[in-house]
CSV table of C-alpha atoms in Angstrom, one decimal:
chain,number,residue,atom,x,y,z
G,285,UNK,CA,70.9,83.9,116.8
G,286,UNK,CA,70.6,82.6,113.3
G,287,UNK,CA,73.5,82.0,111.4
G,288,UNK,CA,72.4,81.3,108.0
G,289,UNK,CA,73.7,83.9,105.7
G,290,UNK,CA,71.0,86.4,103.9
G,291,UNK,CA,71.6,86.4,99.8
G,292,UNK,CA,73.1,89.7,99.9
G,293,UNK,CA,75.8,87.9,102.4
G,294,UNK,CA,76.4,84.8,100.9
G,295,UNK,CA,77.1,87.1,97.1
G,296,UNK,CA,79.2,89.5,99.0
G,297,UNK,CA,81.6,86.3,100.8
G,298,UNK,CA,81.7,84.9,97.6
G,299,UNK,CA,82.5,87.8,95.4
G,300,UNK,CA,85.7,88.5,97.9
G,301,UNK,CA,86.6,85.1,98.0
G,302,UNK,CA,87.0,85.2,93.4
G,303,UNK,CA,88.5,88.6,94.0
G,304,UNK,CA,91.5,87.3,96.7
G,305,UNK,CA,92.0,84.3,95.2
G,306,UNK,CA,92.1,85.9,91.7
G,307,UNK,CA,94.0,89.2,92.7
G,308,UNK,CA,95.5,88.7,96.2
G,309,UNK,CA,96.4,85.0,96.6
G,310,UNK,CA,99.2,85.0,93.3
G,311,UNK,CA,100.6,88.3,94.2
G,312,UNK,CA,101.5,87.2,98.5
G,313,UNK,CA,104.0,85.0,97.8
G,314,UNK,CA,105.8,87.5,95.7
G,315,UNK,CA,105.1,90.3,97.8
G,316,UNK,CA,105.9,88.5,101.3
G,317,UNK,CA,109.9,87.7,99.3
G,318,UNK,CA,110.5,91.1,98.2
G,319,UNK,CA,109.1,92.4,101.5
G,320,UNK,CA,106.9,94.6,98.9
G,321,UNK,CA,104.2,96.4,100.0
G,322,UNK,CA,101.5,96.2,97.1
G,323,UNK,CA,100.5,99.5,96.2
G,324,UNK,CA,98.8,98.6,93.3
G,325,UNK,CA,96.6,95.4,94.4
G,326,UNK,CA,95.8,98.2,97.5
G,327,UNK,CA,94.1,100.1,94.8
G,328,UNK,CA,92.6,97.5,93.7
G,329,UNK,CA,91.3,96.2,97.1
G,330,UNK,CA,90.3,99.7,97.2
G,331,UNK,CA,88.1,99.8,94.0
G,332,UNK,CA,86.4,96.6,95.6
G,333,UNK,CA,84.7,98.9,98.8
G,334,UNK,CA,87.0,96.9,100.9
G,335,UNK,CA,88.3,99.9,102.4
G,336,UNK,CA,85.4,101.6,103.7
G,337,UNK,CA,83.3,98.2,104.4
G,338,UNK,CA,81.1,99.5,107.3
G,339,UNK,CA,81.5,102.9,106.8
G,340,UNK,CA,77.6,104.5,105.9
G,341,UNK,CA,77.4,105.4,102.2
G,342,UNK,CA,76.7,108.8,103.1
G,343,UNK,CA,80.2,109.4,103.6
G,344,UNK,CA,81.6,107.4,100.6
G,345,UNK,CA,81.7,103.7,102.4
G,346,UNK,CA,79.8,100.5,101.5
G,347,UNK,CA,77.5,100.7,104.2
G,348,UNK,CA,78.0,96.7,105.3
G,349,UNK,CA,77.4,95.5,108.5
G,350,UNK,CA,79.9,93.8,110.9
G,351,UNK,CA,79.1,90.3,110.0
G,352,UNK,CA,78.7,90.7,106.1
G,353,UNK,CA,82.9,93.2,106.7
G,354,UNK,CA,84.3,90.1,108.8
G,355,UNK,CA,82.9,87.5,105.9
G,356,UNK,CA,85.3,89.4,103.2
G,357,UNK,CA,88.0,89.9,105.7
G,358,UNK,CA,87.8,86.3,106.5
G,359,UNK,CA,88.6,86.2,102.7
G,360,UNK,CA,91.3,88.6,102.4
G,361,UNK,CA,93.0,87.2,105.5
G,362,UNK,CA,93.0,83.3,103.5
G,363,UNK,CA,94.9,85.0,101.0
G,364,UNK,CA,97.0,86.9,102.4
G,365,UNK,CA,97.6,88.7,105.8
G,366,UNK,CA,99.4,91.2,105.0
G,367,UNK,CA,96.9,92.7,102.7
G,368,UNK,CA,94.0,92.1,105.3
G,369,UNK,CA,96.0,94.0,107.7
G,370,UNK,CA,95.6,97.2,105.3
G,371,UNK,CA,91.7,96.9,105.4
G,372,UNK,CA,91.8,96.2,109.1
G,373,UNK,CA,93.9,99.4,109.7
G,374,UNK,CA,92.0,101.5,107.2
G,375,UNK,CA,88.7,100.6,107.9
G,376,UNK,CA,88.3,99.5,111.5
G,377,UNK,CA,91.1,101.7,113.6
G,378,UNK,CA,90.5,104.3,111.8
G,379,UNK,CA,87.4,105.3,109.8
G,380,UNK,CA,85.2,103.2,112.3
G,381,UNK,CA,86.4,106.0,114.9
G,382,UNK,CA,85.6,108.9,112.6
G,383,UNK,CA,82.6,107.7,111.9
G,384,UNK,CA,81.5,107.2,115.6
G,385,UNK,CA,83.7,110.0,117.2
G,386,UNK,CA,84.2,112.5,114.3
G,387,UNK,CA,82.5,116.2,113.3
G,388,UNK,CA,80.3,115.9,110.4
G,389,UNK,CA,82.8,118.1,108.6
G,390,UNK,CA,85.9,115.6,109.7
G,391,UNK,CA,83.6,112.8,108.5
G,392,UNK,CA,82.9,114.6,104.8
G,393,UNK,CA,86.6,115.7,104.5
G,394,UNK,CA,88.3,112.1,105.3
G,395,UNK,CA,86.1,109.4,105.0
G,396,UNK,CA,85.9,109.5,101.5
G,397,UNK,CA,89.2,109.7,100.9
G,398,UNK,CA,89.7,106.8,103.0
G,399,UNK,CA,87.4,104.6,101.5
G,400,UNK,CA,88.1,105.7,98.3
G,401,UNK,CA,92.0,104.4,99.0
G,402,UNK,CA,92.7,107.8,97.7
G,403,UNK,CA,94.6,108.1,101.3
G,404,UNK,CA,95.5,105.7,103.5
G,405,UNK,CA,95.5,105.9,107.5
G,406,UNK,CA,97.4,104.5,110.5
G,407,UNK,CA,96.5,104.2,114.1
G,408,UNK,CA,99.5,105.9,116.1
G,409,UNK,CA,98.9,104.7,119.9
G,410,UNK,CA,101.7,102.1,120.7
G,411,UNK,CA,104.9,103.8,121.4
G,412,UNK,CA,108.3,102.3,122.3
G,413,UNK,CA,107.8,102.3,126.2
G,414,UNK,CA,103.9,101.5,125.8
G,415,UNK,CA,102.2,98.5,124.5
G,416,UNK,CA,99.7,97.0,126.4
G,417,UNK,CA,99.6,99.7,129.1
G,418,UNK,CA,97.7,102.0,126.2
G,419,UNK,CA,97.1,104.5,128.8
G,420,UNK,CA,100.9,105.7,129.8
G,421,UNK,CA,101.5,108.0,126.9
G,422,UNK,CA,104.2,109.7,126.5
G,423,UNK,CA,103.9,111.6,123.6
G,424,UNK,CA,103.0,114.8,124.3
G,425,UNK,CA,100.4,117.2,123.1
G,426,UNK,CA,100.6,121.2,123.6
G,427,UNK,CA,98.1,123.5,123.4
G,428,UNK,CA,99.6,126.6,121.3
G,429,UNK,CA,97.6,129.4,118.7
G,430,UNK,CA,95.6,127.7,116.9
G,431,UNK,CA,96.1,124.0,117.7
G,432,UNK,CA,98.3,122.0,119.6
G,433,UNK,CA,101.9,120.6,118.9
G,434,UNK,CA,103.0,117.0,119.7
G,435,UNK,CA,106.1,116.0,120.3
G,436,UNK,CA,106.9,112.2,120.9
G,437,UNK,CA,107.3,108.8,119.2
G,438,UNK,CA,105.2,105.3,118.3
G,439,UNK,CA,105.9,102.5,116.8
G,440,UNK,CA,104.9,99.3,115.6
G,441,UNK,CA,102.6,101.0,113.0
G,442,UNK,CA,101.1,99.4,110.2
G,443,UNK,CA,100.9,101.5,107.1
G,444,UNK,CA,102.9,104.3,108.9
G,445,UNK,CA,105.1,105.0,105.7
G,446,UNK,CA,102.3,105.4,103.4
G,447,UNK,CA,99.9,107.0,105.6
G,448,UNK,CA,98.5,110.2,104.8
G,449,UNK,CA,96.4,110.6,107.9
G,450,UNK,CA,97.7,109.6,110.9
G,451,UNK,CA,95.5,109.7,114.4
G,452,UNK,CA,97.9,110.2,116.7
G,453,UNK,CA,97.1,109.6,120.5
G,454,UNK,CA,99.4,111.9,122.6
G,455,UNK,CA,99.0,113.5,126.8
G,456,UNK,CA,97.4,116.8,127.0
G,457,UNK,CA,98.3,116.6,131.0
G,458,UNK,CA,100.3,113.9,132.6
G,459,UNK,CA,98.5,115.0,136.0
G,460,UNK,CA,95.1,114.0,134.5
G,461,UNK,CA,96.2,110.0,133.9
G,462,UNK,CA,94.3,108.2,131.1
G,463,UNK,CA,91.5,111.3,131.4
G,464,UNK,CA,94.0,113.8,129.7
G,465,UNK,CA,94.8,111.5,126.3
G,466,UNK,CA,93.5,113.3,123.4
G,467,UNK,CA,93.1,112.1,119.5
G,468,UNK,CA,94.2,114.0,116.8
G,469,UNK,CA,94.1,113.7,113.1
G,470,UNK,CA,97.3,114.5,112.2
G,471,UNK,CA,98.1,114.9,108.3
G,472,UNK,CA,101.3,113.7,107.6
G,473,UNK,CA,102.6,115.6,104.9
G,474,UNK,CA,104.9,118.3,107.2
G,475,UNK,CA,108.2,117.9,108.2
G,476,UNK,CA,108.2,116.8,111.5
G,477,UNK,CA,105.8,114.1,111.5
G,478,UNK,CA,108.9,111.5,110.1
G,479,UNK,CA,108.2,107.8,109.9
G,480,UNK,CA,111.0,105.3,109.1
G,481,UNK,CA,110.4,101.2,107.8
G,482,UNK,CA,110.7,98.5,110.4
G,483,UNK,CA,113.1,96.0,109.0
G,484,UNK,CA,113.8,92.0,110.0
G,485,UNK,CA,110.3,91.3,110.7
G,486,UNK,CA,109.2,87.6,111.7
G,487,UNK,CA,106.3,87.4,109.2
G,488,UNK,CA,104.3,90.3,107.6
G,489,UNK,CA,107.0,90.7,104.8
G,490,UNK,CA,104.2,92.3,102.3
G,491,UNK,CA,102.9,94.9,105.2
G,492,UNK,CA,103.8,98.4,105.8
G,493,UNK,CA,105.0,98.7,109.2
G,494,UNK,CA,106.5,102.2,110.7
G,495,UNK,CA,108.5,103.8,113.8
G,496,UNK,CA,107.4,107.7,113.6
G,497,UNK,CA,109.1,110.3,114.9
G,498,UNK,CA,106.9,113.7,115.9
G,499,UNK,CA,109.0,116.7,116.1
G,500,UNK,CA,106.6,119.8,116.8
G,501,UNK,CA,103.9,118.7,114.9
G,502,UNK,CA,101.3,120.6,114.5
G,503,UNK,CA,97.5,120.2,114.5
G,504,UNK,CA,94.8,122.6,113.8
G,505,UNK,CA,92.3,122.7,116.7
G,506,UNK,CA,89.5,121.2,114.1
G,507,UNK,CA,91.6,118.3,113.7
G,508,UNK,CA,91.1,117.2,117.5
G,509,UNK,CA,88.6,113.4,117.4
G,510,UNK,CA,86.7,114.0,120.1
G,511,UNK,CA,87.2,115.9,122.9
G,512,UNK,CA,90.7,115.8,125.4
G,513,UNK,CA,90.0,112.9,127.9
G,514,UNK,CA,88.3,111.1,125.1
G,515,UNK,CA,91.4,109.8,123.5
G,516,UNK,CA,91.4,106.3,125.8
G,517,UNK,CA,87.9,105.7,124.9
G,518,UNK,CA,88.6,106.1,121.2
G,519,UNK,CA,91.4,104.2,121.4
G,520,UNK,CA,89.4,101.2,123.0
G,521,UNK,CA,86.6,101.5,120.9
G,522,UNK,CA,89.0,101.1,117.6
G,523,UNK,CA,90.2,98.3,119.3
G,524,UNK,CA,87.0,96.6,119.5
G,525,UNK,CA,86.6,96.9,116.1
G,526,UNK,CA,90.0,96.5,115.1
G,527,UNK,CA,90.0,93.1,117.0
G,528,UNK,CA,86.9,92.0,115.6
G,529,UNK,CA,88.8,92.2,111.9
G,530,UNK,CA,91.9,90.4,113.1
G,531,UNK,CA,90.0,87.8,114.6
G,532,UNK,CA,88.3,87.2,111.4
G,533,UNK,CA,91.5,87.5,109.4
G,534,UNK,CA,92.5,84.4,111.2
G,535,UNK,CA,89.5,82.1,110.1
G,536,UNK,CA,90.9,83.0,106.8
G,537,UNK,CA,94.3,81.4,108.1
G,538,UNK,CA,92.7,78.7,109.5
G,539,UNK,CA,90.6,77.6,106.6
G,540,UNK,CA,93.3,78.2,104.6
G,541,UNK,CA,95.6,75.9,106.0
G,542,UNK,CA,92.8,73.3,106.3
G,543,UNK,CA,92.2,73.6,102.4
G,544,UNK,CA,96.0,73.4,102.0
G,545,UNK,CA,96.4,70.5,104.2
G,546,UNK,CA,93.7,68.4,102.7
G,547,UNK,CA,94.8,69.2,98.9
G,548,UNK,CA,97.8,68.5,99.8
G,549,UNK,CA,97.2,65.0,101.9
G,550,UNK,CA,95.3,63.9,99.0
G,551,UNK,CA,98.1,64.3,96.7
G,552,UNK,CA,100.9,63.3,98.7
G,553,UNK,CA,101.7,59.8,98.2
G,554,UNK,CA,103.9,58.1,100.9
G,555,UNK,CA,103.7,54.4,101.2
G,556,UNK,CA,101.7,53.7,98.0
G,557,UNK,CA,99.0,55.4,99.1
G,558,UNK,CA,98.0,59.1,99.5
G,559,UNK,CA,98.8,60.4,103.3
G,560,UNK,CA,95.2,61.5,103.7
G,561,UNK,CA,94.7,57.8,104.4
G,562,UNK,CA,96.5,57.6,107.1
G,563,UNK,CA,94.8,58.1,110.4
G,564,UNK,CA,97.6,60.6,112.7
G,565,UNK,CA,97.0,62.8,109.1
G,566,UNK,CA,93.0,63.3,109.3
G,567,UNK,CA,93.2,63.4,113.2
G,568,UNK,CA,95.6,66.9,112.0
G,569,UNK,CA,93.3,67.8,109.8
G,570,UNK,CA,90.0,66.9,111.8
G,571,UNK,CA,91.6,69.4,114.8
G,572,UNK,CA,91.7,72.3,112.2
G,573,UNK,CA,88.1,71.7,111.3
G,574,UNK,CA,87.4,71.8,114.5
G,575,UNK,CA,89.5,74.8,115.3
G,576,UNK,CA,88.3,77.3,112.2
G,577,UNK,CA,84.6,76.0,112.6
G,578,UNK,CA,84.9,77.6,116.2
G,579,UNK,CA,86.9,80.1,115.4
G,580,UNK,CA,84.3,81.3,112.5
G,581,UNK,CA,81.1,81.1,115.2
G,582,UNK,CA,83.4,83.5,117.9
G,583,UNK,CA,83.5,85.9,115.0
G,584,UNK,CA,80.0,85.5,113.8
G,585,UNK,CA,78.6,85.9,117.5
G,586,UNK,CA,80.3,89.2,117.9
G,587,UNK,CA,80.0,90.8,115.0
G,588,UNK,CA,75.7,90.0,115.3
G,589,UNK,CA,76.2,91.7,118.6
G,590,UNK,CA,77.9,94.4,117.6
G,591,UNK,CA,75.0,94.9,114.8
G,592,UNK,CA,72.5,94.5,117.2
G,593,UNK,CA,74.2,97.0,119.2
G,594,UNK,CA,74.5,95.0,122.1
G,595,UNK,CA,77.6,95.2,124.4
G,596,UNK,CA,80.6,93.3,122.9
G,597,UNK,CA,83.5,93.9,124.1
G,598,UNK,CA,83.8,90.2,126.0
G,599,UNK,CA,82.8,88.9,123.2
G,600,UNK,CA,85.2,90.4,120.7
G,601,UNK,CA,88.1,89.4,122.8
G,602,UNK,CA,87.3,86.2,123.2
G,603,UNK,CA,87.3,85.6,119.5
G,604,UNK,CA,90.0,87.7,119.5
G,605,UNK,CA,92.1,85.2,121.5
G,606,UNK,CA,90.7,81.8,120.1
G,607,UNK,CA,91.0,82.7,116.6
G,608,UNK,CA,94.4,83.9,116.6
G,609,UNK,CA,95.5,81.2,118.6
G,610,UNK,CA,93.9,79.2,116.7
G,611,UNK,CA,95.4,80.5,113.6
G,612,UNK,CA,99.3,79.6,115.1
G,613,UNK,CA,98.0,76.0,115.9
G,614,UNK,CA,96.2,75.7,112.5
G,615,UNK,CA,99.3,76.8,110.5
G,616,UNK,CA,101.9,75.1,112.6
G,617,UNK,CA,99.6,72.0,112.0
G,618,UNK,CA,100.0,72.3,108.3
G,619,UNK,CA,103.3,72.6,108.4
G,620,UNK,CA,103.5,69.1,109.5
G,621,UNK,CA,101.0,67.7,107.3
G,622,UNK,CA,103.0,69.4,104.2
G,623,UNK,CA,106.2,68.0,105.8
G,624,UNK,CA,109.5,69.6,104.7
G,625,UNK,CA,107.0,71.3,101.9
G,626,UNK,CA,105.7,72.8,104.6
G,627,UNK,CA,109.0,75.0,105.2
G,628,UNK,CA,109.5,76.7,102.3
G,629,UNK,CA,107.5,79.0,100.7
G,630,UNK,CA,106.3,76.8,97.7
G,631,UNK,CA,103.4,76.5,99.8
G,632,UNK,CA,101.1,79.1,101.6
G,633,UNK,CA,101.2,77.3,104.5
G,634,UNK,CA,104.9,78.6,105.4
G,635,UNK,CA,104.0,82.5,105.3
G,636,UNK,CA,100.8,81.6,107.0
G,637,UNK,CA,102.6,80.6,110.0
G,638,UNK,CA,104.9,83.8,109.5
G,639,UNK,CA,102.2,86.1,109.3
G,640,UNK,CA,99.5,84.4,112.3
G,641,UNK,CA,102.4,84.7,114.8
G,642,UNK,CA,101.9,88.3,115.3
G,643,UNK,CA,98.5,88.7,115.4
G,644,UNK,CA,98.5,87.2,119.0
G,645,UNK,CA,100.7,90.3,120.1
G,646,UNK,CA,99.1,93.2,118.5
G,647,UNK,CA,95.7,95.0,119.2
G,648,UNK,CA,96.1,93.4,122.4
G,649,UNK,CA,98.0,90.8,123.6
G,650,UNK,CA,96.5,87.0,124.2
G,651,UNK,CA,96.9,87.7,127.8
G,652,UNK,CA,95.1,91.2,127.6
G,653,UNK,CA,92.2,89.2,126.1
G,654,UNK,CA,91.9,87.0,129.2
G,655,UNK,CA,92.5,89.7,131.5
G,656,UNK,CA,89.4,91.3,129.6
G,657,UNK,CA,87.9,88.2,129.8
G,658,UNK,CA,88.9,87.5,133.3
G,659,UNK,CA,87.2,90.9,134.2
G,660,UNK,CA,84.1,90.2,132.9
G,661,UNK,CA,83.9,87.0,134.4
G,662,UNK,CA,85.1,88.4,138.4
G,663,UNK,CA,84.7,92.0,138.1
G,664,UNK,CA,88.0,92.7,139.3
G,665,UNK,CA,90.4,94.6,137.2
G,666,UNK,CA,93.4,92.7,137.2
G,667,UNK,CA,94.4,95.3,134.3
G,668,UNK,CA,95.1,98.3,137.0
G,669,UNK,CA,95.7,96.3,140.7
G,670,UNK,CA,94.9,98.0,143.5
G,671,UNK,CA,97.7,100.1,144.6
């Protein structure tokens, strides 16, 4: 592997890193307190080919490949999560699906409405009985004239609300296990596809995140991704992408609060003399260099895999895991450097703790990753024991 950046990669990090600290980084704070959700810089993040990063230009996206997408979410994420949990949702759950899984005329029709940020998507798969055990659905999917109906619920759904595309993974036939899930693109705009806000959220404040309710919703039979009994594999394979993002989103936290956390120890006097001298302080601060450097190299290692198409699943889980642990530790750590300046939101390092606390729960758990990790390494599923 060679990790030194091309040109092209090096102009495309930097360009997003101006953008989010010029658009995205004075608008978070804001945003996180009034528990807004930023139509307006989405728009903007939008005009910037953020949305459709690794999407082929063919079908309206920037045609990037995995390592150059997870250098500008790595820069999104530093300023602010929330935001880089828009392009994660939008670009990797769901056009990176479309793109692999989709008709060429579902392809033409959404994807450049998607990358465009002329719609926005959500991945409907988590429901209120199933989280990490993806398979159990219980939302239902009929076959009727036409199409299908679903009927069920999901939640935990990031830009839910303001989706205009949903995919929606429902049962075809309980009898048929994880081999009868199906996928369908499900436009929102009909009256019983009804989402409603989640409220008294940890962290997040400046996301969009939904319960939906599906009352007889219906979906026309070119609307289906894939093929019934592909719905578990799509869902994984978002996943893989989808984690990839996160997992780069949380370098951005981590360097982040290592840049805050030296600025900061370097203008912080205590003592007559700035707290960066003192030697607990740069033992905090050397532990987040250390944690963000490996964090970044996890991240860089799969996303050259996944452009060499090589198998990456392993690989994107364990960055997965680190990274967003290592984001928590990171931010907690700053916290403590920045002292009680640390716990209010003055300082970026308070909602960066907020917002990394999640991202060890969602797109699969810090203990699904080592059970994925733990399966690679035995070849025993501890994910499905034996009966």
């Amino acid at each position: 592997m060679d990790f030194e950046l091309t040109d092209e990669q090096v102009l495309v990090r930097d360009t997003a890193r101006e953008f989010a600290e010029r658009e995205i980084a004075p608008r978070a704070r804001d945003n996180s307190r009034n528990q807004h959700f930023d139509t307006a810089l989405v728009a903007r993040i939008a005009e910037q080919g953020y949305l459709g990063a690794i999407v082929p230009r063919e079908y309206g996206g920037a045609g990037l490949d995995y390592v150059t997408y997870g250098l500008v979410v790595e820069q999104v994420g530093r300023a602010c999560s929330a935001m880089r949990t828009v392009v994660s949702v939008q670009t990797s759950l769901v056009c990176s699906v479309i793109v692999k899984f989709g008709t060429e005329e579902q392809k033409h029709h959404w994807l450049p409405q998607l990358c465009s940020g002329d719609i926005l998507g959500c991945f409907a798969l988590t429901e209120p009985d199933t989280g990490s055990d993806a398979a159990n659905q219980k939302t239902r999917a009929t076959r009727v004239d036409g199409g299908w109906r679903l009927h069920g619920s999901k939640m935990w759904i990031s830009n839910g609300n303001v989706a205009k595309l949903a995919l929606v993974f429902a049962q075809t036939d309980p009898a048929l296990g994880h081999k009868g899930i199906a996928c369908f693109l499900v436009d929102t705009d009909q009256e019983g596809f009804v989402p409603s806000p989640i409220h008294g959220k940890m962290g997040m404040h400046g996301a969009d995140t939904a319960s939906i309710a599906l009352d007889d919703v219906f979906v026309p039979e070119d609307q289906m991704l894939g093929e019934v009994g592909q719905g578990f594999k799509i869902a994984m394979t978002s996943l893989d992408s989808g984690r990839y993002s996160v997992a780069a989103g949380c370098v951005g936290i981590c360097q982040g609060s290592l840049d805050e956390s030296v600025k900061y120890a370097k203008e912080r006097q205590q003592f007559g003399r700035p707290i960066a001298s003192f030697q607990l302080v740069q033992a905090m601060i050397a532990d987040m260099r250390v944690k963000t450097d490996a964090a970044r190299m996890l991240v860089l290692r799969a996303g050259w895999l996944k452009d060499a198409g090589r198998p990456n699943t392993t690989e994107t889980s364990i960055a997965k895991l680190f990274a967003t642990e290592a984001a928590v530790w990171c931010a907690n750590e700053a916290i403590q450097v920045h002292g009680g300046a640390g716990y209010v939101d003055d300082h970026p390092v308070e909602r960066y703790f907020r917002d990394s606390r999640v991202t060890t729960l969602y797109e699969g758990t810090s203990q699904i990753q080592k059970m994925i990790i733990g399966r690679a390494e035995t070849g025993i599923n501890a994910l499905v024991p034996d009966a």
